[in-house]
Amino acid sequence: MTAPTTHPETFRRAVESLADLRTRPEIELRTMRPPQRLAPYSAAWSAEVLAGPPAPGVGEVDDSEVVVTGRLVLLHDPEGQDAWDGTLRVVTFVRAELDPEHAGDPMLPEVAWSWLTGALEDSGAAWTALGGTVTQTASVRFGDISGPSHATDLELRASWTPTEDVLTAHGDAFAGVLAIAAGLPPEGVTTLGTRRAGRSG
């Protein structure tokens, strides 16, 4: 994905740095239609984390399950916006289904928020004006719908202003949150199964 040459150079550099992001094989990023009214310039990517990734040399897994979904949106206003404290804004959304034993954990929102702040710090990203919400939603399935009858989802919504226009570290932080929410092991470590969101730290 590249921005048109008629777009501001700051925005083009930011888009290109995110488009070139390299993630672990369990995470799939795809370009999507960005929001049109939040800023003069915008770009967006959807994300899915798959359980049961193929081992090296084994080939594709046909029955991989999506365990976490997300969105990454980049906004640019050359004039800046007061709430941003800058001209670029990164907006993220992550949703993961919780294991039943973690659904009632009163500390889970704080833990989930620490996933993001920790990922930003670990990636070396430079940012300001970070804000967001962590929400737990309960749903009950009826009729011919696959999945458990009762489910609880964790939703993390956050945005921040990068103080740089090469956003590789910010994309790495987003990918890091996806991996943590899916309970993926550190890269290079193989486990017998993938844990869902709900880690206590």
Phi, psi and omega in degrees: 000128176228147177276148178303149181295343178283347179280157181303146182299322179302315180293319181297318178296318181296315180298314182297323180293325177282325179294331180271006183298134177252118181249168176292159190296338180287344185256126178247125177248136178223145175290149179217169180291125182277163173297147188257343190246002183274334182198160179298329181228139181205156175213155184209152178225142171262157183223144172224141173248126185257136172275150178072051179291153179292141174285154180305127177085355183271327182106183186287150174260120187282335186251032178299142182252134176282118183253340179217140174236159180197173175219144175234122183237134176248126179243146177219127174232107182304335179275349183077163175227141185305318183290338182277324189062042181169187182252347177246149176217130175258127180239129182231154176218132178226132176233133178220143176277132184274147167294144183304324184290343180258350188298329182261012182289114183292342180269358186300318178302317178296320179296315181297321178295325179292334174302315183290309182298322178294320180294321178297316180293317182294329182282343184083015180292149176249126186210169173211170174054049179278133176205161179172187181221153171236126186230139171253129179238134179255140179221152177237126182267139179233155175071209187272067178235129183289157178107170180295154183293327178240136180216147176235127181252147172255129178237123178246119177241130183208155174213152179204164180255113176289144178259026179211159181251001168259111195255025180304314181296325179290321175295322177298321179296317178300314178297325178296320178295318177302315182295318180295316180299328179276353182071028180289144176288164175305148180303136181093352179253129180256132176239170180278347180197166181256126176277153178273179177298157178125013176300144180267010176140000000 
